[in-house]
XYZ file of C-alpha atoms in Angstrom:
296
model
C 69.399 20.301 214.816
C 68.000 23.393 216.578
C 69.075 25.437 214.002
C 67.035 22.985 211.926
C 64.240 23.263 213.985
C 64.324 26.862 214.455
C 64.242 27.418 210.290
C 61.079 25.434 209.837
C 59.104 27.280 212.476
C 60.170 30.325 211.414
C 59.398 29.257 207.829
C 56.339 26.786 208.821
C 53.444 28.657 206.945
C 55.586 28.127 203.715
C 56.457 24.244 204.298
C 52.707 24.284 205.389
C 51.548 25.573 201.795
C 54.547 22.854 199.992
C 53.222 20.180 202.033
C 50.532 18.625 200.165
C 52.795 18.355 196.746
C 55.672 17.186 198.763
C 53.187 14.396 200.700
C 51.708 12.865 196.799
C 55.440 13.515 195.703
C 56.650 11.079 198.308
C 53.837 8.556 197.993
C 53.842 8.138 194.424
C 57.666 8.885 193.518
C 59.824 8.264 196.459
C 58.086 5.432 197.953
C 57.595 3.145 194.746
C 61.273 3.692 193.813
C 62.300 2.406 197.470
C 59.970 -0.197 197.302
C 61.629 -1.176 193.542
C 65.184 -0.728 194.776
C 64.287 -3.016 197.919
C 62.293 -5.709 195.517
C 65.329 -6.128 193.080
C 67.636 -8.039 196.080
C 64.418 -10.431 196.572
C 62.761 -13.024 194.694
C 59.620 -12.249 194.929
C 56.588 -14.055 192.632
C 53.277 -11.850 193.788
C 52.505 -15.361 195.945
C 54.922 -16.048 198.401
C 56.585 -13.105 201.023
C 59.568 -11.794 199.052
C 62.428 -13.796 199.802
C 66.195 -12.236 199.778
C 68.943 -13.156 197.037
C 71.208 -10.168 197.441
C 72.629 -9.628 194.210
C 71.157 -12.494 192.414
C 68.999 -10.458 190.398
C 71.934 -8.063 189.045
C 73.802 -10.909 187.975
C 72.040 -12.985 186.472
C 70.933 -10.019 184.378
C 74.153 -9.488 182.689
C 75.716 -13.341 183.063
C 72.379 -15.347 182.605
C 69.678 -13.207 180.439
C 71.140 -13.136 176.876
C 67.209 -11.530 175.708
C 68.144 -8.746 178.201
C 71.354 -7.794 176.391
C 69.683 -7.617 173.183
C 66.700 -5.477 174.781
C 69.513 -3.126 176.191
C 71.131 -3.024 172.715
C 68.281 -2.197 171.141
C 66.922 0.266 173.982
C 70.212 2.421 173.654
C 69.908 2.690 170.037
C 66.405 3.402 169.996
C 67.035 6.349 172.694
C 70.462 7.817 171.013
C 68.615 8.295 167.516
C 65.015 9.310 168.531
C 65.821 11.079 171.903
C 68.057 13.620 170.206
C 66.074 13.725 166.998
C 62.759 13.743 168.327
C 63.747 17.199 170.904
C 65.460 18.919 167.651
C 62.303 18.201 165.721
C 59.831 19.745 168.443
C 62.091 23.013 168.331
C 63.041 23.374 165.251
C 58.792 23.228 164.180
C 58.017 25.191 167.391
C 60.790 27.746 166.420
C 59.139 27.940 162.533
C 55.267 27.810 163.393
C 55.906 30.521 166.331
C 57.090 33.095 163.449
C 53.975 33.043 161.736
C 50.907 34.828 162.013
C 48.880 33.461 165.286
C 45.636 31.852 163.563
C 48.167 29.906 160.875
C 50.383 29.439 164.038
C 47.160 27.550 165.603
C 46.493 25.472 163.091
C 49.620 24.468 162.091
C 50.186 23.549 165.872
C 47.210 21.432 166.004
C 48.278 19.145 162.719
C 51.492 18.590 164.315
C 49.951 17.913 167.208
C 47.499 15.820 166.757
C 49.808 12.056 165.780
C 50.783 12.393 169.211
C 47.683 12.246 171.030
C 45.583 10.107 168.589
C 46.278 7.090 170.778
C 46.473 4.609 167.397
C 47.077 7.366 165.076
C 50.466 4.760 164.638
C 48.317 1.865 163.098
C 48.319 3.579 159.512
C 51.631 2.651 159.596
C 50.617 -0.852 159.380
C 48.574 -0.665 156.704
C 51.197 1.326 154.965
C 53.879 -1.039 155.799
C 51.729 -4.725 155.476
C 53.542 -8.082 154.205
C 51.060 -8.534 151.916
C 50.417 -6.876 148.333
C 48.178 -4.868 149.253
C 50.080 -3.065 151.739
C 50.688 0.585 150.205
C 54.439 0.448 150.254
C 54.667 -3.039 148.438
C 52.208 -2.033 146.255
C 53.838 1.439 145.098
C 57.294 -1.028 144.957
C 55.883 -3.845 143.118
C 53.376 -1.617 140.507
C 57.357 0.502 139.621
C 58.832 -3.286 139.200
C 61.712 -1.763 142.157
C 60.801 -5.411 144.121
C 58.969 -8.719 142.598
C 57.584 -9.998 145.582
C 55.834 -8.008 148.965
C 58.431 -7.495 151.297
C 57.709 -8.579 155.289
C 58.932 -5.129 156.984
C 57.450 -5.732 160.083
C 58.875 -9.546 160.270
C 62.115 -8.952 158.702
C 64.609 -7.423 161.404
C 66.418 -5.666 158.713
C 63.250 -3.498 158.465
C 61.706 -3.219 161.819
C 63.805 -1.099 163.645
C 64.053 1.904 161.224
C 60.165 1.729 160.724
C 59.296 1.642 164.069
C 61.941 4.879 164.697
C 60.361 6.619 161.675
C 56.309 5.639 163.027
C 57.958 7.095 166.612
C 59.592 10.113 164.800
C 56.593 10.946 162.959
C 54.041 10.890 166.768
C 57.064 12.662 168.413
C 55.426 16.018 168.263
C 53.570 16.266 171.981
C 54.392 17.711 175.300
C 58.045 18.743 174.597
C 56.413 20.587 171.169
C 53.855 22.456 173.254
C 56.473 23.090 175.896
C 58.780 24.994 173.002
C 55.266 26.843 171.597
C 55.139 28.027 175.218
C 58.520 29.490 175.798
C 58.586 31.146 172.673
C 55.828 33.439 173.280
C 56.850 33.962 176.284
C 59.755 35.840 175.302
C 58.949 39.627 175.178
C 60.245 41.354 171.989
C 61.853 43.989 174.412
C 64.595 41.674 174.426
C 65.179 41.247 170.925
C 65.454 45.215 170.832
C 68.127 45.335 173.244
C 69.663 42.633 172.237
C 69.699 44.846 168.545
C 71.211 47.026 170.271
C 74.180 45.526 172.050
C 75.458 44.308 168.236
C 73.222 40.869 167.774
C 72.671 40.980 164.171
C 70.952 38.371 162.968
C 68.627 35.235 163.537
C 70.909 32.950 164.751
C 72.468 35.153 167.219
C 69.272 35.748 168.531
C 68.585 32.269 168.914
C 71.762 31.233 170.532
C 72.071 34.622 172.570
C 68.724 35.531 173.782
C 66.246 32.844 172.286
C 67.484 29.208 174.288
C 69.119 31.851 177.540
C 65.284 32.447 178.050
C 63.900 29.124 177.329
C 66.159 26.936 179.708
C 63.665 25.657 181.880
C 61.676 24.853 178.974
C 64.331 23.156 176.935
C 64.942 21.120 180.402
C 61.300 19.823 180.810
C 61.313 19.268 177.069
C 64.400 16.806 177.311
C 63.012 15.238 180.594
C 59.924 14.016 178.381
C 62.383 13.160 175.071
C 64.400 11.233 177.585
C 61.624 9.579 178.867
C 59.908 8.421 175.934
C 62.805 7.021 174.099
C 63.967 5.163 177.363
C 60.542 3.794 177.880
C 59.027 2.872 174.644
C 57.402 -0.024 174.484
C 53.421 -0.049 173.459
C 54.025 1.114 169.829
C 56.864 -1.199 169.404
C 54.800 -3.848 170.046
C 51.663 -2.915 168.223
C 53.701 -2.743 165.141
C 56.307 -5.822 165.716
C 54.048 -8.282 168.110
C 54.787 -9.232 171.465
C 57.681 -11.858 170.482
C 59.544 -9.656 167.281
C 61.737 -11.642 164.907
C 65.308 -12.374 166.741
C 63.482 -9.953 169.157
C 64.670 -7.012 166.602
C 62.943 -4.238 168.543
C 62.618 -5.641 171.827
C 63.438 -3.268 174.647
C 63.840 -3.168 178.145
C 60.129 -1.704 179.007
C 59.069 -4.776 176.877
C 61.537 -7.134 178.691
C 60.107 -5.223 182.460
C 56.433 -6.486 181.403
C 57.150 -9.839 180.401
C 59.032 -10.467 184.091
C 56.773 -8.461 185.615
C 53.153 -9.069 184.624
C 53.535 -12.577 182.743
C 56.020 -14.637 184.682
C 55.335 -12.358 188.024
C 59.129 -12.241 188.517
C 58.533 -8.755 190.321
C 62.507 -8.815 192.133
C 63.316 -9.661 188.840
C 61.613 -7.185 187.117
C 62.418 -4.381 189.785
C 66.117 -5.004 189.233
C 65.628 -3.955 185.643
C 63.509 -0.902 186.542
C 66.457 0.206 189.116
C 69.198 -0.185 186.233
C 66.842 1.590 183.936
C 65.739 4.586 186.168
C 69.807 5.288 186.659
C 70.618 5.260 183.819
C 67.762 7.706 182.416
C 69.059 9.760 185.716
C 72.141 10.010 184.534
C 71.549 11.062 181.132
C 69.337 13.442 182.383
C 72.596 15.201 184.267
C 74.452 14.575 181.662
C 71.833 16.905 179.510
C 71.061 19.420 182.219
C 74.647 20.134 181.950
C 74.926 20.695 178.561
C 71.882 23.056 178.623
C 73.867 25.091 181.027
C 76.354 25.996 178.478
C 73.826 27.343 175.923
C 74.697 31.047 175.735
């Protein structure tokens, strides 16, 4: 302890300058997930002082909620196909658009871009993909005589999981995109010249060698956000699908974590979901960060 002690005043104009980002850190990170973990043993309803069931919550998760199980089906396949897809896609374009010429580079990073922050860029989709005949997919389908009647692909849960992976696919392009853009021209050419030299001898040497070495931070943040997103989409599955989807098709946990906690005010309820949710993005998150260590 007085070695302890010792450290941080010997150190305190450092801790002194880390303080304010460790202070919001712990108010808005640390505190709300201690205040979830402690909320999922209790039953509390937003009314009444939060009463303690102990592992009530867990249990009746997994024994009780059959909805839940779906979500979590549905949640884990949404995450393994557009989590993995979704980071390849942002480096793979980053790593094309970065070899061109800088004003083509610019505007080809804009159009990419842009889906992702056009906050209901996604609604085309649902004109595109409408029950009706005039949607422009049963339109195209019924004018080549491939269908004879308009097909419902946002009703039928045959269709509404691939469309809303494609729709999620297609805004993928944002932060993690950027992030690659970033790292890329960040890497001095002086490496690539040594590298030459030491016997790389072609592209995908550099890449695996040199390019991703450099970028690992990068490629780290850039899987934080992938892993994120896929774990925790919810608004444009429901703006395509509705709030209650067909045999709750594309219903995921997110969805199931609003409906506890800000329409039945279940909030112990809806914390013990959060808690199982945040550990499990935590541990694919290690799970990745180990992997990333290998590159190279």
């Amino acid at each position: 302890m007085k070695a302890l002690w010792l450290e941080l005043k010997e150190k305190r104009v450092s801790y002194l300058f880390v303080a304010p980002f460790l202070l919001v850190f712990a108010l808005f990170v640390v505190v709300p997930i201690a205040v979830a973990i402690g909320l999922s043993f209790t039953y509390f309803n937003m009314i009444e002082p939060p009463r303690w069931v102990g592992w009530s919550n867990y249990l009746a998760l997994f024994l009780e909620d059959d909805v839940f199980l779906i979500a979590v089906k549905n949640t884990l396949l949404f995450a393994v196909i557009t989590g993995p897809l979704s980071y390849a896609l942002c480096f793979v374009f980053a790593w094309l658009i970065n070899e061109l010429k800088p004003r083509i580079r610019a505007v080809l990073t804009l159009l990419f871009y842009v889906p992702s922050i056009s906050a209901n860029a996604f609604m085309i989709w649902t004109v595109l993909f409408s029950g009706d005949a005039y949607g422009y997919i049963n339109g195209i389908l019924l004018y080549w005589g491939i269908i004879d009647k308009p097909v419902q692909w946002l009703v039928d849960p045959r269709w509404m999981m691939p469309i809303v992976i494609v729709v999620v696919l297609w805004m993928s392009l944002g932060v993690s995109f950027l992030t690659f853009i970033a790292g890329l021209q960040g890497i001095d050419s002086i490496y690539y010249e040594a590298g030459a030299i030491d016997g790389v001898r072609n592209r995908w040497q550099e890449l695996w060698y040199i390019t991703l070495p450099m970028m690992k931070h990068h490629l780290m943040f850039g899987a934080i956000i992938s892993i994120t997103n896929s774990f925790a989409a919810a608004d444009q599955l429901q703006a395509l699908t509705g709030t209650a989807p067909t045999d709750w098709a594309t219903w995921t946990i997110v969805q199931h974590i609003n409906d506890y906690g800000y329409v039945r005010y279940e909030m112990g309820y809806a914390s013990a979901m959060a808690v199982l949710l945040f550990i499990t993005m935590l541990l694919v998150q290690r799970l990745v960060q180990r992997l990333l260590r290998r590159i190279g």
